[in-house]
Amino acid sequence: MSSLCSVTKTLLMRFFCSVAELEHQYPLVCTRALVFGDMRLGQDLLNFLRQRNALVTESEVFHLVRQLDLNGDGRICYSEFLNALLPVDAAVRSSLMARVDCGTHVHLPHDCCFLLANLLMKEVEVNRELEVRRKVLFSRPDFKLLHAFRYLEEPSIGQITPASLAEVSEAHNHHMTACDLELIFRRMDR
């Protein structure tokens, strides 16, 4: 197997097996989709993070799952998992796609579980910080949502685009790369 798809499929299957070790045999271990509408599976993800010393609440895990679920169907399919796991940079993505799967372990090695938990925890921390900043912004009596949208939008089409975001950020001396803009759109375009 020489594509990243096989590598990531293996990683995902190893992650499922790792979660299975936490309590009991995981019923969806042979599929590539997690159903998080079921509290049982959300609880497994919560246990996975907590056993790696992550201090997270159930609502934070639910928010994380909602963030990864791009189409809103309550499941994280393989393509959504890839989108969340792979770096944004196209060159790095393509180099990872060509990487060969080196191991055939049934379970994720301990250090990979640790790194995966750290990645998920970092997402939770970013969500926490963004939530604080949202509250600060909305606490200002002069902040108006429609004015904020109009400030960021592309006037000719009535939507926020990468070009309009880049223009606004340049006006305030915040120089964003294409990858930075892609990261913003990953979070906003839900």
PDB file of C-alpha atoms in Angstrom:
ATOM      1  CA  MET A   1       0.000   0.000   0.000  1.00  0.00           C
ATOM      2  CA  SER A   2       1.596   3.229  -1.064  1.00  0.00           C
ATOM      3  CA  SER A   3      -0.987   5.931  -0.563  1.00  0.00           C
ATOM      4  CA  LEU A   4      -1.740   8.025   2.471  1.00  0.00           C
ATOM      5  CA  CYS A   5      -5.302   6.807   2.294  1.00  0.00           C
ATOM      6  CA  SER A   6      -4.097   3.370   3.365  1.00  0.00           C
ATOM      7  CA  VAL A   7      -1.825   4.948   5.981  1.00  0.00           C
ATOM      8  CA  THR A   8      -4.628   7.019   7.421  1.00  0.00           C
ATOM      9  CA  LYS A   9      -7.113   4.150   7.231  1.00  0.00           C
ATOM     10  CA  THR A  10      -4.654   2.124   9.260  1.00  0.00           C
ATOM     11  CA  LEU A  11      -4.197   5.010  11.711  1.00  0.00           C
ATOM     12  CA  LEU A  12      -7.951   5.376  12.102  1.00  0.00           C
ATOM     13  CA  MET A  13      -8.432   1.655  12.613  1.00  0.00           C
ATOM     14  CA  ARG A  14      -5.615   1.669  15.188  1.00  0.00           C
ATOM     15  CA  PHE A  15      -7.275   4.601  16.939  1.00  0.00           C
ATOM     16  CA  PHE A  16     -10.565   2.664  17.084  1.00  0.00           C
ATOM     17  CA  CYS A  17      -8.728  -0.348  18.516  1.00  0.00           C
ATOM     18  CA  SER A  18      -7.009   1.870  21.069  1.00  0.00           C
ATOM     19  CA  VAL A  19     -10.379   3.223  22.153  1.00  0.00           C
ATOM     20  CA  ALA A  20     -11.652  -0.354  22.335  1.00  0.00           C
ATOM     21  CA  GLU A  21      -8.981  -1.198  24.886  1.00  0.00           C
ATOM     22  CA  LEU A  22     -10.323   1.427  27.261  1.00  0.00           C
ATOM     23  CA  GLU A  23     -13.461  -0.401  28.257  1.00  0.00           C
ATOM     24  CA  HIS A  24     -14.956  -3.129  26.060  1.00  0.00           C
ATOM     25  CA  GLN A  25     -15.061  -4.364  22.486  1.00  0.00           C
ATOM     26  CA  TYR A  26     -15.950  -1.404  20.273  1.00  0.00           C
ATOM     27  CA  PRO A  27     -19.015  -2.214  18.133  1.00  0.00           C
ATOM     28  CA  LEU A  28     -17.992  -0.050  15.158  1.00  0.00           C
ATOM     29  CA  VAL A  29     -14.322  -1.055  15.014  1.00  0.00           C
ATOM     30  CA  CYS A  30     -14.667  -2.355  11.451  1.00  0.00           C
ATOM     31  CA  THR A  31     -16.221   0.803  10.044  1.00  0.00           C
ATOM     32  CA  ARG A  32     -14.670   4.117   9.100  1.00  0.00           C
ATOM     33  CA  ALA A  33     -17.358   6.299  10.630  1.00  0.00           C
ATOM     34  CA  LEU A  34     -17.971   7.305  14.232  1.00  0.00           C
ATOM     35  CA  VAL A  35     -21.519   7.985  15.279  1.00  0.00           C
ATOM     36  CA  PHE A  36     -21.297  10.659  17.948  1.00  0.00           C
ATOM     37  CA  GLY A  37     -25.027  11.153  18.351  1.00  0.00           C
ATOM     38  CA  ASP A  38     -24.710   8.067  20.557  1.00  0.00           C
ATOM     39  CA  MET A  39     -23.403   9.198  23.943  1.00  0.00           C
ATOM     40  CA  ARG A  40     -21.561   5.902  24.351  1.00  0.00           C
ATOM     41  CA  LEU A  41     -19.075   6.723  21.553  1.00  0.00           C
ATOM     42  CA  GLY A  42     -18.650  10.317  22.677  1.00  0.00           C
ATOM     43  CA  GLN A  43     -17.913   8.945  26.119  1.00  0.00           C
ATOM     44  CA  ASP A  44     -15.235   6.674  24.632  1.00  0.00           C
ATOM     45  CA  LEU A  45     -13.518   9.689  23.062  1.00  0.00           C
ATOM     46  CA  LEU A  46     -13.791  11.535  26.368  1.00  0.00           C
ATOM     47  CA  ASN A  47     -12.233   8.539  28.164  1.00  0.00           C
ATOM     48  CA  PHE A  48      -9.459   8.352  25.558  1.00  0.00           C
ATOM     49  CA  LEU A  49      -8.516  11.977  26.236  1.00  0.00           C
ATOM     50  CA  ARG A  50      -8.885  11.755  30.013  1.00  0.00           C
ATOM     51  CA  GLN A  51      -6.732   8.627  30.257  1.00  0.00           C
ATOM     52  CA  ARG A  52      -4.020  10.709  28.639  1.00  0.00           C
ATOM     53  CA  ASN A  53      -4.403  13.357  31.381  1.00  0.00           C
ATOM     54  CA  ALA A  54      -6.472  15.792  29.324  1.00  0.00           C
ATOM     55  CA  LEU A  55      -8.872  17.868  31.400  1.00  0.00           C
ATOM     56  CA  VAL A  56     -11.900  18.147  29.136  1.00  0.00           C
ATOM     57  CA  THR A  57     -15.621  18.354  29.702  1.00  0.00           C
ATOM     58  CA  GLU A  58     -18.292  16.417  27.845  1.00  0.00           C
ATOM     59  CA  SER A  59     -19.486  19.614  26.172  1.00  0.00           C
ATOM     60  CA  GLU A  60     -15.959  20.361  24.913  1.00  0.00           C
ATOM     61  CA  VAL A  61     -15.706  16.884  23.384  1.00  0.00           C
ATOM     62  CA  PHE A  62     -19.158  17.321  21.830  1.00  0.00           C
ATOM     63  CA  HIS A  63     -18.057  20.673  20.372  1.00  0.00           C
ATOM     64  CA  LEU A  64     -14.879  19.068  19.027  1.00  0.00           C
ATOM     65  CA  VAL A  65     -16.893  16.327  17.329  1.00  0.00           C
ATOM     66  CA  ARG A  66     -19.295  18.906  15.877  1.00  0.00           C
ATOM     67  CA  GLN A  67     -16.330  20.854  14.539  1.00  0.00           C
ATOM     68  CA  LEU A  68     -14.870  17.803  12.779  1.00  0.00           C
ATOM     69  CA  ASP A  69     -18.248  16.798  11.319  1.00  0.00           C
ATOM     70  CA  LEU A  70     -18.240  18.977   8.201  1.00  0.00           C
ATOM     71  CA  ASN A  71     -21.557  17.882   6.687  1.00  0.00           C
ATOM     72  CA  GLY A  72     -23.511  17.938   9.952  1.00  0.00           C
ATOM     73  CA  ASP A  73     -24.801  14.364   9.720  1.00  0.00           C
ATOM     74  CA  GLY A  74     -23.607  13.446  13.216  1.00  0.00           C
ATOM     75  CA  ARG A  75     -20.872  11.162  11.908  1.00  0.00           C
ATOM     76  CA  ILE A  76     -17.201  11.672  11.256  1.00  0.00           C
ATOM     77  CA  CYS A  77     -16.569   9.914   7.983  1.00  0.00           C
ATOM     78  CA  TYR A  78     -13.145   9.032   6.668  1.00  0.00           C
ATOM     79  CA  SER A  79     -12.816  12.165   4.506  1.00  0.00           C
ATOM     80  CA  GLU A  80     -13.736  14.392   7.481  1.00  0.00           C
ATOM     81  CA  PHE A  81     -11.155  12.570   9.599  1.00  0.00           C
ATOM     82  CA  LEU A  82      -8.537  13.129   6.872  1.00  0.00           C
ATOM     83  CA  ASN A  83      -9.451  16.808   6.621  1.00  0.00           C
ATOM     84  CA  ALA A  84      -9.001  17.252  10.365  1.00  0.00           C
ATOM     85  CA  LEU A  85      -5.832  15.202  10.657  1.00  0.00           C
ATOM     86  CA  LEU A  86      -3.807  16.301   7.636  1.00  0.00           C
ATOM     87  CA  PRO A  87      -1.959  19.628   7.541  1.00  0.00           C
ATOM     88  CA  VAL A  88      -3.457  22.404   5.407  1.00  0.00           C
ATOM     89  CA  ASP A  89      -0.340  23.013   3.321  1.00  0.00           C
ATOM     90  CA  ALA A  90      -0.880  21.343  -0.084  1.00  0.00           C
ATOM     91  CA  ALA A  91       2.783  20.376  -0.492  1.00  0.00           C
ATOM     92  CA  VAL A  92       2.865  18.657   2.890  1.00  0.00           C
ATOM     93  CA  ARG A  93      -0.444  16.915   2.181  1.00  0.00           C
ATOM     94  CA  SER A  94       0.792  15.533  -1.128  1.00  0.00           C
ATOM     95  CA  SER A  95       4.069  14.335   0.396  1.00  0.00           C
ATOM     96  CA  LEU A  96       2.105  12.549   3.120  1.00  0.00           C
ATOM     97  CA  MET A  97      -0.186  11.012   0.509  1.00  0.00           C
ATOM     98  CA  ALA A  98       2.831   9.332  -1.093  1.00  0.00           C
ATOM     99  CA  ARG A  99       4.181   7.917   2.180  1.00  0.00           C
ATOM    100  CA  VAL A 100       4.136   4.143   2.582  1.00  0.00           C
ATOM    101  CA  ASP A 101       2.469   2.516   5.574  1.00  0.00           C
ATOM    102  CA  CYS A 102       5.424   1.172   7.553  1.00  0.00           C
ATOM    103  CA  GLY A 103       3.731  -0.723  10.338  1.00  0.00           C
ATOM    104  CA  THR A 104       1.065  -3.355  10.553  1.00  0.00           C
ATOM    105  CA  HIS A 105       0.363  -3.042  14.278  1.00  0.00           C
ATOM    106  CA  VAL A 106      -3.161  -3.794  15.406  1.00  0.00           C
ATOM    107  CA  HIS A 107      -3.080  -0.947  17.914  1.00  0.00           C
ATOM    108  CA  LEU A 108      -1.589   2.514  17.829  1.00  0.00           C
ATOM    109  CA  PRO A 109       1.792   2.680  19.531  1.00  0.00           C
ATOM    110  CA  HIS A 110       1.680   4.515  22.863  1.00  0.00           C
ATOM    111  CA  ASP A 111       3.508   7.577  21.533  1.00  0.00           C
ATOM    112  CA  CYS A 112       1.059   7.871  18.601  1.00  0.00           C
ATOM    113  CA  CYS A 113      -1.881   7.722  21.021  1.00  0.00           C
ATOM    114  CA  PHE A 114      -0.185  10.436  23.055  1.00  0.00           C
ATOM    115  CA  LEU A 115       0.350  12.635  19.977  1.00  0.00           C
ATOM    116  CA  LEU A 116      -3.220  12.093  18.759  1.00  0.00           C
ATOM    117  CA  ALA A 117      -4.574  13.000  22.197  1.00  0.00           C
ATOM    118  CA  ASN A 118      -2.359  16.112  22.208  1.00  0.00           C
ATOM    119  CA  LEU A 119      -3.669  17.108  18.780  1.00  0.00           C
ATOM    120  CA  LEU A 120      -7.280  16.736  19.925  1.00  0.00           C
ATOM    121  CA  MET A 121      -6.541  18.563  23.179  1.00  0.00           C
ATOM    122  CA  LYS A 122      -4.928  21.445  21.288  1.00  0.00           C
ATOM    123  CA  GLU A 123      -8.167  21.755  19.269  1.00  0.00           C
ATOM    124  CA  VAL A 124     -10.119  21.926  22.533  1.00  0.00           C
ATOM    125  CA  GLU A 125      -7.761  24.624  23.869  1.00  0.00           C
ATOM    126  CA  VAL A 126      -8.139  26.686  20.694  1.00  0.00           C
ATOM    127  CA  ASN A 127     -11.931  26.378  20.978  1.00  0.00           C
ATOM    128  CA  ARG A 128     -11.741  27.564  24.598  1.00  0.00           C
ATOM    129  CA  GLU A 129      -9.661  30.603  23.653  1.00  0.00           C
ATOM    130  CA  LEU A 130     -11.928  31.482  20.726  1.00  0.00           C
ATOM    131  CA  GLU A 131     -14.978  31.230  22.972  1.00  0.00           C
ATOM    132  CA  VAL A 132     -13.431  33.689  25.453  1.00  0.00           C
ATOM    133  CA  ARG A 133     -12.634  36.104  22.630  1.00  0.00           C
ATOM    134  CA  ARG A 134     -16.194  35.785  21.273  1.00  0.00           C
ATOM    135  CA  LYS A 135     -17.605  36.644  24.699  1.00  0.00           C
ATOM    136  CA  VAL A 136     -15.346  39.682  24.973  1.00  0.00           C
ATOM    137  CA  LEU A 137     -16.357  40.857  21.504  1.00  0.00           C
ATOM    138  CA  PHE A 138     -20.074  40.362  22.141  1.00  0.00           C
ATOM    139  CA  SER A 139     -19.852  42.097  25.522  1.00  0.00           C
ATOM    140  CA  ARG A 140     -19.120  45.353  23.721  1.00  0.00           C
ATOM    141  CA  PRO A 141     -22.347  47.334  23.254  1.00  0.00           C
ATOM    142  CA  ASP A 142     -21.105  48.853  19.985  1.00  0.00           C
ATOM    143  CA  PHE A 143     -20.490  45.471  18.290  1.00  0.00           C
ATOM    144  CA  LYS A 144     -23.088  44.629  15.626  1.00  0.00           C
ATOM    145  CA  LEU A 145     -23.073  41.338  13.729  1.00  0.00           C
ATOM    146  CA  LEU A 146     -24.340  42.740  10.439  1.00  0.00           C
ATOM    147  CA  HIS A 147     -21.712  45.483  10.453  1.00  0.00           C
ATOM    148  CA  ALA A 148     -19.000  42.900  11.168  1.00  0.00           C
ATOM    149  CA  PHE A 149     -20.165  40.762   8.242  1.00  0.00           C
ATOM    150  CA  ARG A 150     -20.299  43.738   5.904  1.00  0.00           C
ATOM    151  CA  TYR A 151     -16.800  44.728   6.992  1.00  0.00           C
ATOM    152  CA  LEU A 152     -15.428  41.303   6.000  1.00  0.00           C
ATOM    153  CA  GLU A 153     -17.560  40.529   2.948  1.00  0.00           C
ATOM    154  CA  GLU A 154     -16.820  40.862  -0.740  1.00  0.00           C
ATOM    155  CA  PRO A 155     -19.370  43.601  -1.639  1.00  0.00           C
ATOM    156  CA  SER A 156     -20.029  42.376  -5.166  1.00  0.00           C
ATOM    157  CA  ILE A 157     -21.176  38.907  -4.055  1.00  0.00           C
ATOM    158  CA  GLY A 158     -22.335  39.428  -0.460  1.00  0.00           C
ATOM    159  CA  GLN A 159     -20.109  36.685   0.968  1.00  0.00           C
ATOM    160  CA  ILE A 160     -16.881  36.509   2.900  1.00  0.00           C
ATOM    161  CA  THR A 161     -14.154  35.188   0.610  1.00  0.00           C
ATOM    162  CA  PRO A 162     -10.459  34.411   1.090  1.00  0.00           C
ATOM    163  CA  ALA A 163      -9.681  37.532  -0.951  1.00  0.00           C
ATOM    164  CA  SER A 164     -11.862  39.776   1.221  1.00  0.00           C
ATOM    165  CA  LEU A 165     -10.333  38.334   4.415  1.00  0.00           C
ATOM    166  CA  ALA A 166      -6.835  38.840   3.018  1.00  0.00           C
ATOM    167  CA  GLU A 167      -7.696  42.432   2.109  1.00  0.00           C
ATOM    168  CA  VAL A 168      -8.990  43.223   5.603  1.00  0.00           C
ATOM    169  CA  SER A 169      -6.022  41.557   7.292  1.00  0.00           C
ATOM    170  CA  GLU A 170      -3.558  43.462   5.084  1.00  0.00           C
ATOM    171  CA  ALA A 171      -5.331  46.722   5.955  1.00  0.00           C
ATOM    172  CA  HIS A 172      -4.537  46.014   9.623  1.00  0.00           C
ATOM    173  CA  ASN A 173      -0.962  44.831   8.948  1.00  0.00           C
ATOM    174  CA  HIS A 174      -1.783  41.173   9.636  1.00  0.00           C
ATOM    175  CA  HIS A 175      -0.114  39.288   6.821  1.00  0.00           C
ATOM    176  CA  MET A 176      -1.861  35.973   6.204  1.00  0.00           C
ATOM    177  CA  THR A 177      -0.651  33.150   4.020  1.00  0.00           C
ATOM    178  CA  ALA A 178      -2.959  31.017   1.900  1.00  0.00           C
ATOM    179  CA  CYS A 179      -2.673  28.312   4.577  1.00  0.00           C
ATOM    180  CA  ASP A 180      -3.746  30.770   7.281  1.00  0.00           C
ATOM    181  CA  LEU A 181      -6.807  31.707   5.241  1.00  0.00           C
ATOM    182  CA  GLU A 182      -7.603  28.027   4.656  1.00  0.00           C
ATOM    183  CA  LEU A 183      -7.466  27.398   8.406  1.00  0.00           C
ATOM    184  CA  ILE A 184      -9.883  30.256   9.032  1.00  0.00           C
ATOM    185  CA  PHE A 185     -12.273  28.921   6.417  1.00  0.00           C
ATOM    186  CA  ARG A 186     -12.079  25.416   7.876  1.00  0.00           C
ATOM    187  CA  ARG A 187     -13.443  26.839  11.109  1.00  0.00           C
ATOM    188  CA  MET A 188     -15.964  29.274   9.622  1.00  0.00           C
ATOM    189  CA  ASP A 189     -17.338  27.376   6.608  1.00  0.00           C
ATOM    190  CA  ARG A 190     -19.592  24.883   8.396  1.00  0.00           C
TER     191      ARG A 190
END
